[in-house]
Amino acid sequence: MSALSHARIHFNAQGTPVATDFDDIYFSNDGGLAETDYVFLQQNGLPERWQSHTRPWFHVLETGFGTGANFLLCWQRFREYRRQYPDAQCQRLYFSSFEKYPLSRADLTQALSVHTELAPLCQQLLAAYPPATAGCHRLLLDGGQVMLDLWLGDVNVLLPTVPEQNRVDAIFLDGFAPAKNPDMWQPGLFQQLFRLSYPGTRLATFTCAGVVKRGLSEAGFQLTKVKGFGKKREMLIAWHPQPAESLSPDRQHSDPVSDPVTIIGGGLAALTTAYALLRRGIAVNLLCADAEVAQGASHNRQGALYPNLPVKLTPQGLFHCQAFWQARQFYQHCQQLGLDFPLDYCGVLHLASTEQLAERQQKMAAAAVWPQELLQFVDAAAATKLAGVTLQQGGIFLPLAGWLAPQAFCQALWRYLSTQPGFSSQFNCRVEQLAAHSDGWRLHTTTTTLTAQQLLVANGADLTRLAPFAALPVNRVRGQVSHVEAPDLAPLRTVICHKGYLTPAWQGLHCIGATFDRTAETAELMDADDTQNIAELRQQLQQPDWSVKLAVHSAKAAFRATVPDHLPLCGRYHPENTGEPAPLWLNVGLGARGLLFAPLQAEILAAQISGEPIPTGQTGLQLLSPARFTKKTAT
């Protein structure tokens, strides 16, 4: 597994971007958008097909994101279609694009400057454009009506990992010319495109090269030549010829799921998943054990939001990057919806406060696998300047990270959800028993019995108290966060992490945390934990002067749900000996990283439940799958 490289480009006399390594242009000198319109949209029957499309979403797959011109024009046409036909069945556009050599933000900004007619869309794209880390990054655009899944890496490596559920309606077979980029145009590429097609899928490409015609034909596509754009004599269009009735049920394009979903829980995992389902038109009934939302692990005043990056590239580290970018976008999206909650992307300093941390960070600097946009190495002087208070150690600075208020966010999101059709919630509704019946899941509370056709459990540390989940390795870990008044800390501008963490002030209080207790039976507050939090901070940061006057104002304690491999349980769960009368889903085990993991897990689960494209590959799904701890998987 190796780090991605940015594309090396230059601009020719016409201002067109040229790939230096491939000696090929990104779009035609004769008019890039006109070529896109003719080759990829018109020859795929767009936008006309959207008017008669029978599902709520339409999915385009593109090989070679480049400057994003194809996507931007498709997005613009979709916008125009939605304005003209607001009541049409097709309401959302998914666009999955693959890119091995992503442009840097600076190069992309210059390349897009020529598309003045698309300037508002270009600005949205640039604002959401992710750092160059491998994997799928879902960008929420146009208020969530347009989802760009930007798959960074080699298309021939990534396509086989794309879930079969992500089948597509149209394919933009783009990329540098086969003669100049033969590594892309492999037989496996065409086979994977056919795998992700279904009857009705259409494909268009600018080239008629023999390797492309043979590859498409041998993969199963039917094809024909048509007039090319501008001075090009011809191009290819292709389609999936197989009649739908000849496909096995799992190969047919599934209809959207519309059954309501019952969610057990009232924290970050439950509420973000409820939002993701409602956005897809699926009704949600939320069952909260407490009198209001966010009374468990999600009740903290402030929480740090940042990815935990390992020394070398690993699937787990890349998942953290994917989750981090999704989370940044999601919280900003919520603010755009009008939700009122504190959020500050002030940066996070992770100090080398122990020998082990210092050695690890030195190895990270030597490996140099993470983009500088995500991670920078700073000495004590630079750390002091960034933080605004005196620090004795250097460390890692994550400039895009920051903090937000989990409880305030959950409360704001619940208020928003309560205004949406299809959402209902019940409080003081603790599910004591869960049992499978022929008509679905029976949920026994202290006062009544409820039935659920589709059930999603997101109740955190209480998971294993329900019998179907007793065997899962989810641990209840008590943690206490201290809220302190500290006049000398007023200048603090960034979150500081060591073995614990310290936040900038909000409403005059800083958060210091957190303790970690596997043996506790109750979440009651303890003065000893406040003392421990402050002592740990002072010891780790070598007794800075500003740490002398830290007065505890208040504290919060709760149980968080942790899993041995430090990754959540997210996906469909198949409990033993239940007969499984209806789908059962899990979204638990987020540990101390609920702010980081919850938005991406919500997107993944809502996509799985609704049948819409999933924003991760099979590796990501396997990392999170509850099945990784079942006996069947172990054997």
XYZ file of C-alpha atoms in Angstrom:
635
model
C 0.000 0.000 0.000
C 1.583 3.256 -1.148
C 0.735 6.945 -0.855
C -1.024 8.723 -3.712
C 0.813 11.170 -5.934
C -0.713 14.356 -7.261
C -0.945 14.722 -11.032
C 1.916 16.682 -12.584
C 0.365 19.159 -14.988
C 1.128 22.278 -16.980
C -1.066 24.611 -19.016
C -0.660 25.043 -22.779
C -0.986 28.263 -24.767
C -4.787 27.927 -24.861
C -4.899 27.587 -21.063
C -5.835 23.900 -21.282
C -4.359 21.665 -18.554
C -1.957 19.011 -19.869
C -0.804 15.911 -17.978
C 2.987 16.106 -18.055
C 3.525 12.368 -17.468
C 1.024 11.297 -20.151
C 1.527 14.153 -22.628
C -2.231 14.388 -23.059
C -4.790 17.137 -22.490
C -7.524 16.953 -19.845
C -10.122 18.408 -22.196
C -10.325 19.638 -25.763
C -8.747 22.916 -26.827
C -11.878 23.365 -28.948
C -14.113 23.596 -25.881
C -13.932 21.128 -23.033
C -17.529 21.481 -21.877
C -18.935 21.178 -25.402
C -17.013 17.918 -25.794
C -18.289 16.634 -22.464
C -21.843 17.545 -23.396
C -21.661 15.745 -26.715
C -19.592 12.677 -25.795
C -20.775 11.808 -22.313
C -24.150 13.409 -21.691
C -25.860 13.328 -25.095
C -24.560 9.877 -25.982
C -25.779 8.573 -22.616
C -29.231 10.057 -23.248
C -28.888 12.750 -20.598
C -30.705 14.706 -19.361
C -33.754 13.136 -21.095
C -33.420 9.806 -19.233
C -33.827 11.518 -15.864
C -37.378 12.528 -16.738
C -38.543 8.932 -17.119
C -36.244 7.336 -14.523
C -38.300 5.268 -12.076
C -36.015 5.280 -9.024
C -35.368 8.217 -6.665
C -31.694 8.332 -7.677
C -29.580 8.064 -10.810
C -26.007 6.758 -10.674
C -23.180 7.721 -13.060
C -19.755 6.056 -13.043
C -16.738 7.814 -14.512
C -13.186 6.564 -15.091
C -10.821 9.507 -14.682
C -12.014 12.473 -12.625
C -9.282 14.785 -13.910
C -10.384 18.391 -13.502
C -13.961 17.396 -12.695
C -15.336 19.003 -15.874
C -17.507 15.989 -16.776
C -18.971 15.879 -13.290
C -19.560 19.619 -13.127
C -21.496 19.737 -16.382
C -23.524 16.660 -15.428
C -24.310 18.346 -12.107
C -25.340 21.545 -13.875
C -27.653 19.617 -16.207
C -29.141 17.764 -13.237
C -29.791 21.077 -11.508
C -31.611 22.338 -14.610
C -33.650 19.125 -14.833
C -34.664 19.390 -11.151
C -35.789 23.006 -11.639
C -37.820 22.073 -14.701
C -39.287 18.849 -13.285
C -39.401 19.285 -9.469
C -41.964 16.504 -9.010
C -40.193 13.883 -11.129
C -39.383 10.544 -9.514
C -35.601 10.976 -9.811
C -34.540 13.366 -7.043
C -30.846 12.611 -6.380
C -27.700 12.211 -8.473
C -24.852 9.908 -7.487
C -21.634 10.333 -9.429
C -18.803 7.844 -8.755
C -15.503 8.937 -10.261
C -12.105 7.200 -10.099
C -8.773 9.007 -10.152
C -5.265 7.599 -9.648
C -3.473 10.958 -9.833
C -5.711 13.631 -8.274
C -4.901 17.245 -9.006
C -3.658 19.347 -6.132
C -6.134 21.914 -4.853
C -4.058 24.719 -6.399
C -3.910 23.055 -9.833
C -7.606 22.194 -9.715
C -8.454 25.794 -8.847
C -6.502 27.063 -11.872
C -7.896 24.387 -14.196
C -11.483 25.198 -13.239
C -11.040 28.952 -13.609
C -11.788 28.687 -17.344
C -15.315 27.363 -16.676
C -16.800 30.726 -15.740
C -20.327 29.541 -16.539
C -19.953 26.869 -13.820
C -18.268 29.099 -11.234
C -20.773 28.500 -8.362
C -20.467 24.733 -8.791
C -16.687 24.959 -9.039
C -16.595 26.782 -5.705
C -18.710 24.077 -4.033
C -16.447 21.380 -5.448
C -13.253 23.118 -4.344
C -14.646 23.647 -0.840
C -15.409 19.918 -0.526
C -12.343 18.577 -2.390
C -10.565 16.057 -0.118
C -6.888 15.563 0.684
C -5.201 12.944 -1.493
C -5.744 9.766 0.520
C -6.773 6.486 -1.085
C -10.337 5.230 -0.954
C -13.834 6.602 -1.419
C -14.681 10.144 -0.306
C -18.364 11.096 -0.487
C -18.888 14.796 -1.116
C -22.337 16.132 -0.192
C -23.249 18.865 -2.669
C -26.356 20.933 -3.382
C -27.736 20.281 0.083
C -27.285 16.523 -0.345
C -29.177 16.240 -3.651
C -25.874 15.493 -5.428
C -23.359 13.007 -4.043
C -19.911 12.811 -5.621
C -18.119 9.614 -4.594
C -14.504 10.376 -5.387
C -12.584 7.086 -5.432
C -8.878 7.909 -5.246
C -6.463 5.243 -6.425
C -5.952 2.854 -9.342
C -9.313 2.179 -10.995
C -8.314 -1.419 -11.740
C -7.623 -1.998 -8.041
C -10.643 -0.122 -6.731
C -13.406 -1.278 -9.098
C -13.354 -4.922 -7.897
C -13.973 -3.656 -4.346
C -17.077 -1.635 -5.276
C -20.174 -3.378 -3.824
C -22.535 -4.923 -6.350
C -25.281 -2.771 -4.844
C -23.541 0.231 -6.458
C -24.638 -0.675 -9.984
C -24.867 2.263 -12.322
C -27.197 3.770 -14.912
C -24.591 5.462 -17.113
C -20.830 5.161 -17.647
C -18.480 7.936 -18.744
C -15.515 5.893 -19.978
C -12.939 8.658 -19.873
C -9.207 8.845 -19.268
C -6.077 9.571 -21.199
C -5.861 7.926 -24.618
C -5.192 4.152 -24.547
C -1.914 4.603 -26.418
C -0.685 7.046 -23.755
C -2.126 5.346 -20.662
C -2.242 1.590 -21.407
C -2.162 0.679 -17.692
C -5.754 1.813 -17.269
C -7.312 0.138 -20.323
C -7.031 -3.466 -19.089
C -9.497 -6.330 -19.759
C -10.393 -6.291 -16.061
C -11.589 -2.692 -16.365
C -14.253 -3.612 -18.913
C -15.260 -6.729 -16.979
C -15.781 -4.703 -13.816
C -17.793 -2.082 -15.656
C -20.069 -4.832 -16.946
C -20.371 -6.283 -13.423
C -21.556 -2.910 -12.179
C -24.036 -2.526 -15.065
C -27.558 -3.824 -15.423
C -30.071 -3.897 -18.298
C -30.580 -0.285 -19.241
C -27.037 0.856 -18.431
C -25.424 2.899 -21.222
C -21.758 3.729 -21.810
C -20.015 6.374 -23.899
C -16.333 6.913 -24.633
C -14.380 9.325 -26.846
C -12.161 6.580 -28.273
C -12.596 3.839 -30.878
C -9.243 2.186 -30.162
C -9.170 -1.531 -30.871
C -8.287 -2.441 -27.280
C -11.412 -0.621 -26.103
C -13.748 -2.184 -28.678
C -12.444 -5.686 -27.935
C -12.531 -5.167 -24.187
C -16.104 -3.913 -24.132
C -17.335 -6.613 -26.476
C -15.606 -9.455 -24.623
C -16.953 -8.171 -21.305
C -20.531 -8.472 -22.628
C -21.425 -5.012 -23.891
C -22.980 -4.398 -27.280
C -21.490 -1.391 -29.051
C -21.644 0.824 -32.060
C -19.687 3.723 -33.528
C -21.117 7.232 -33.840
C -19.755 10.553 -35.068
C -17.060 11.922 -32.770
C -16.796 15.423 -31.348
C -15.283 18.237 -33.404
C -12.490 16.995 -35.628
C -12.679 13.449 -34.236
C -14.138 11.122 -36.815
C -15.857 8.620 -34.496
C -16.463 7.481 -30.936
C -18.105 4.503 -29.208
C -21.352 3.982 -27.360
C -22.240 0.698 -25.651
C -25.016 -0.828 -23.586
C -25.830 -3.822 -21.415
C -27.860 -6.136 -23.677
C -28.985 -8.827 -21.250
C -32.751 -8.912 -20.600
C -33.662 -8.361 -16.958
C -35.652 -11.596 -16.658
C -32.537 -13.645 -17.426
C -30.649 -12.247 -14.432
C -30.521 -13.884 -11.023
C -32.406 -11.924 -8.343
C -29.201 -10.534 -6.806
C -28.116 -9.184 -10.218
C -31.332 -7.315 -10.880
C -31.396 -3.663 -9.913
C -33.234 -3.634 -6.583
C -36.199 -1.394 -5.878
C -35.808 1.147 -3.089
C -36.721 -0.061 0.394
C -39.537 1.932 1.944
C -40.341 0.029 5.179
C -40.003 2.257 8.263
C -36.958 1.716 10.464
C -37.124 1.584 14.256
C -33.938 2.868 15.908
C -33.026 2.051 19.505
C -30.821 4.844 20.839
C -30.635 8.561 21.373
C -27.029 9.619 20.747
C -24.812 10.528 17.809
C -25.062 7.138 16.107
C -28.850 6.960 16.342
C -29.572 10.555 15.317
C -27.160 10.756 12.380
C -28.527 7.481 11.022
C -32.083 8.738 11.434
C -31.179 11.819 9.403
C -29.507 9.772 6.653
C -32.581 7.520 6.364
C -35.063 10.400 6.305
C -33.014 12.065 3.575
C -33.742 8.965 1.477
C -37.468 9.014 2.209
C -37.453 6.244 4.830
C -39.584 6.852 7.932
C -37.903 6.504 11.343
C -39.248 5.832 14.846
C -36.603 6.651 17.483
C -36.800 4.899 20.858
C -34.732 6.745 23.468
C -34.235 5.244 26.930
C -33.787 8.665 28.557
C -35.974 11.734 28.982
C -34.097 13.520 26.169
C -31.424 12.767 23.590
C -27.656 12.671 24.205
C -27.655 11.558 27.834
C -25.075 8.773 27.404
C -21.640 8.926 25.781
C -22.819 11.743 23.474
C -23.518 14.159 26.350
C -20.076 15.858 26.459
C -19.784 19.640 26.249
C -16.909 19.524 23.760
C -15.246 16.769 21.782
C -12.210 16.756 19.515
C -12.747 15.831 15.861
C -9.649 14.438 14.153
C -8.423 11.230 12.461
C -6.020 8.900 14.228
C -3.301 8.399 11.604
C -0.878 5.441 11.863
C 2.793 5.518 10.890
C 2.186 3.566 7.671
C -0.796 3.380 5.362
C -3.288 0.827 6.649
C -6.953 0.143 5.855
C -7.817 1.356 9.357
C -5.910 4.627 8.899
C -7.510 5.252 5.513
C -10.930 4.597 7.045
C -10.167 7.280 9.647
C -9.376 9.719 6.814
C -12.562 8.806 4.992
C -14.629 9.210 8.168
C -12.942 12.508 8.998
C -13.717 14.055 5.618
C -17.300 12.823 5.770
C -17.687 14.247 9.282
C -16.313 17.683 8.343
C -18.736 17.933 5.465
C -21.691 16.604 7.431
C -21.407 19.048 10.326
C -21.000 21.956 7.921
C -24.006 20.651 5.968
C -26.025 20.638 9.206
C -25.079 24.248 9.879
C -26.256 25.121 6.373
C -29.599 23.509 7.264
C -29.865 26.011 10.127
C -28.840 23.771 13.046
C -27.317 25.854 15.838
C -24.392 24.201 17.654
C -20.779 25.166 18.456
C -18.229 24.055 15.853
C -14.659 25.307 15.446
C -12.133 23.884 12.980
C -9.315 25.460 14.970
C -6.812 22.639 14.408
C -5.599 19.901 16.752
C -2.086 19.641 18.210
C -1.103 16.094 19.146
C 1.980 16.607 21.301
C 4.904 14.200 21.602
C 4.360 14.106 25.368
C 5.983 10.705 25.949
C 9.020 8.922 24.534
C 6.752 6.477 22.768
C 4.757 9.270 21.113
C 7.933 11.105 20.121
C 9.369 7.957 18.536
C 6.104 7.230 16.722
C 5.911 10.737 15.316
C 9.526 10.578 14.156
C 8.673 7.403 12.255
C 5.642 9.131 10.742
C 7.787 12.019 9.567
C 10.245 9.596 7.973
C 7.483 7.563 6.285
C 5.810 10.728 4.895
C 2.692 8.922 3.681
C 0.059 11.473 4.744
C -0.666 14.710 2.830
C 0.596 17.924 4.400
C -2.933 19.224 4.027
C -3.898 16.727 6.735
C -0.819 16.563 8.924
C 2.179 18.774 9.698
C 5.137 18.222 12.039
C 5.965 21.132 14.340
C 8.578 21.853 17.015
C 7.807 23.325 20.438
C 8.183 26.925 19.230
C 5.787 26.393 16.318
C 3.366 24.501 18.576
C 3.378 27.393 21.037
C 2.647 29.859 18.267
C -0.210 27.745 16.928
C -1.742 27.100 20.349
C -1.398 30.609 21.743
C -0.049 29.264 25.052
C 3.429 28.069 26.043
C 4.155 24.413 25.210
C 7.303 22.427 25.963
C 6.935 19.803 23.238
C 6.452 19.687 19.517
C 4.275 17.183 17.775
C 1.719 16.764 14.994
C -0.605 19.558 13.893
C -3.830 18.663 12.092
C -4.941 22.011 10.613
C -8.336 20.793 9.351
C -9.384 19.257 12.676
C -11.088 20.941 15.604
C -13.887 20.527 18.126
C -17.638 20.634 18.401
C -20.216 20.183 21.150
C -21.709 16.660 20.916
C -24.680 17.155 23.209
C -25.590 20.527 21.720
C -25.292 19.028 18.234
C -27.497 16.036 19.084
C -30.149 18.280 20.606
C -30.107 20.578 17.560
C -30.339 17.619 15.180
C -33.250 16.108 17.113
C -35.115 19.420 16.966
C -34.568 19.502 13.207
C -35.636 15.866 12.747
C -38.797 16.532 14.743
C -39.910 18.978 12.049
C -39.481 16.426 9.255
C -42.267 14.205 7.867
C -41.755 10.547 8.640
C -39.912 11.054 11.943
C -41.269 10.153 15.360
C -39.571 9.663 18.727
C -40.469 8.132 22.081
C -38.649 8.996 25.291
C -38.247 7.111 28.572
C -38.635 4.071 26.336
C -35.993 1.595 27.453
C -36.054 -1.674 25.496
C -35.495 -4.454 28.036
C -35.894 -7.474 25.759
C -35.665 -8.119 22.058
C -37.119 -11.202 20.387
C -37.699 -12.441 16.861
C -41.270 -13.203 15.751
C -42.857 -14.070 12.446
C -44.177 -10.513 12.058
C -40.842 -8.852 12.796
C -38.945 -7.929 15.943
C -40.790 -7.684 19.255
C -39.419 -4.970 21.516
C -40.425 -5.292 25.156
C -40.193 -2.128 27.251
C -41.157 -1.643 30.894
C -44.651 -0.545 29.856
C -45.473 -1.990 26.431
C -44.482 -4.225 23.512
C -43.594 -2.735 20.141
C -43.080 -4.348 16.737
C -40.429 -3.402 14.199
C -40.180 -4.542 10.583
C -36.681 -3.129 10.257
C -34.669 -2.617 13.424
C -31.448 -0.661 13.920
C -29.752 -0.829 17.317
C -27.575 2.157 18.239
C -27.728 2.068 22.038
C -23.987 2.223 22.710
C -22.732 0.638 25.921
C -26.124 -0.962 26.631
C -25.896 -3.231 23.572
C -24.885 -6.487 25.265
C -27.680 -6.176 27.825
C -29.995 -7.308 25.029
C -29.799 -11.072 24.571
C -29.145 -11.259 20.777
C -25.917 -9.277 21.251
C -24.601 -10.789 24.490
C -21.751 -12.622 22.723
C -20.370 -9.533 20.957
C -17.133 -8.123 22.448
C -18.486 -4.675 23.292
C -17.040 -3.317 26.543
C -18.574 -0.725 28.866
C -15.859 1.797 29.725
C -16.599 4.659 32.099
C -15.034 8.032 31.338
C -15.198 11.378 33.119
C -14.467 14.767 31.537
C -13.669 17.755 33.762
C -14.845 21.301 32.983
C -12.382 23.865 34.317
C -12.089 27.610 34.624
C -8.570 28.803 33.749
C -7.939 32.530 33.216
C -4.372 31.897 32.040
C -5.697 29.558 29.313
C -7.886 32.187 27.646
C -5.472 32.597 24.684
C -5.655 28.862 23.813
C -6.607 28.576 20.135
C -6.320 24.861 19.310
C -7.293 21.527 20.804
C -4.318 19.903 22.541
C -4.051 16.103 22.680
C -1.563 14.039 24.690
C -2.736 10.899 26.487
C -5.866 12.956 27.088
C -7.099 16.224 25.633
C -7.692 19.906 26.399
C -10.081 22.178 24.488
C -10.213 25.912 23.921
C -12.810 27.634 26.089
C -16.508 27.573 25.238
C -18.799 29.621 27.475
C -15.817 30.233 29.745
C -14.994 26.563 30.392
C -12.291 24.235 29.061
C -12.760 20.464 28.867
C -10.027 18.142 30.174
C -10.373 14.423 29.734
C -10.880 11.742 29.984
C -10.550 8.918 32.484
C -10.788 5.300 31.329
C -12.304 2.782 33.757
C -13.299 -0.730 32.664
C -14.475 -1.852 36.124
C -16.996 0.842 37.056
C -20.630 -0.143 37.516
C -22.132 3.352 37.650
C -21.452 6.653 35.891
C -21.592 8.807 39.018
C -19.218 11.783 39.191
C -16.064 11.413 41.276
C -13.786 14.183 42.544
C -10.840 11.817 42.244
C -11.340 11.695 38.474
C -11.147 15.485 38.201
C -7.918 15.388 40.173
C -6.587 12.644 37.894
C -7.497 14.556 34.703
C -5.692 17.699 35.863
C -2.664 15.770 37.164
C -2.379 13.879 33.879
C -2.487 17.112 31.892
C 0.190 18.758 34.029
C 2.442 15.722 33.979
C 2.139 15.099 30.234
C 2.751 18.754 29.344
C 5.664 19.196 31.811
C 3.948 21.513 34.309
C 3.356 24.631 32.167
C 2.778 27.851 34.113
C -0.782 28.189 32.823
C -1.721 24.828 34.374
C -1.280 26.096 37.940
C -4.689 27.783 38.160
C -7.194 25.220 36.958
C -10.415 25.348 38.964
C -12.942 22.547 38.421
C -16.378 23.964 37.680
C -18.292 20.779 36.766
C -17.874 17.403 35.086
C -19.682 14.734 33.101
C -19.299 10.957 33.234
C -20.761 8.210 31.062
C -20.121 4.763 29.642
C -18.736 4.478 26.147
C -18.867 1.294 24.081
C -15.483 0.039 22.913
C -14.511 -2.874 20.686
C -11.165 -4.768 20.928
C -9.955 -3.719 17.463
C -10.984 -0.059 18.046
C -13.381 -0.037 15.094
C -17.174 0.189 15.373
C -19.796 -2.441 14.618
C -21.734 -1.152 11.636
C -23.849 -3.226 9.288
C -26.390 -6.007 9.169
C -26.270 -8.461 12.051
C -27.375 -12.083 11.912
C -27.939 -13.334 15.470
C -27.865 -17.075 16.006
C -31.038 -19.075 16.581
C -33.484 -16.253 15.801
C -34.705 -17.148 12.332
C -34.191 -13.452 11.543
C -37.761 -12.552 10.498
C -36.787 -9.009 9.500
C -33.563 -7.070 8.950
C -31.486 -6.229 12.035
C -28.771 -3.572 11.841
C -26.080 -2.377 14.258
C -24.380 0.993 14.722
C -22.441 0.741 17.994
C -18.923 0.568 19.426
C -17.845 4.069 18.457
C -15.790 4.401 21.642
C -14.403 7.891 22.162
C -14.704 8.676 18.434
C -18.414 9.106 17.921
C -17.967 12.548 16.366
C -15.551 11.064 13.846
C -17.294 7.818 12.936
C -21.020 8.587 13.204
C -21.622 10.553 9.969
C -19.907 8.036 7.674
C -21.505 5.058 9.406
C -24.889 6.714 9.027
C -24.312 7.109 5.270
C -23.155 3.496 4.944
C -26.138 2.082 6.841
C -28.718 4.281 5.130
C -27.289 3.267 1.750
C -27.372 -0.442 2.646
C -30.928 -0.221 3.927
C -32.252 1.866 1.021
C -30.389 0.021 -1.747
C -28.558 3.195 -2.828
C -24.804 3.407 -3.603
C -22.573 2.668 -0.606
C -19.705 5.142 0.058
C -17.014 2.558 0.760
C -15.522 -0.581 -0.731
C -15.669 -4.171 0.462
C -12.577 -3.652 2.614
C -14.314 -0.874 4.526
C -17.490 -2.910 4.922
C -15.500 -5.862 6.257
C -13.595 -3.656 8.708
C -16.901 -2.573 10.264
C -19.004 -5.706 9.839
C -20.375 -7.221 13.066
C -19.734 -10.600 11.411
C -15.993 -10.203 12.020
C -16.580 -11.436 15.582
C -18.922 -14.347 14.850
C -17.897 -17.973 15.050
C -18.766 -18.447 11.399
C -16.251 -15.783 10.369
C -13.568 -17.130 12.696
C -13.699 -20.553 11.075
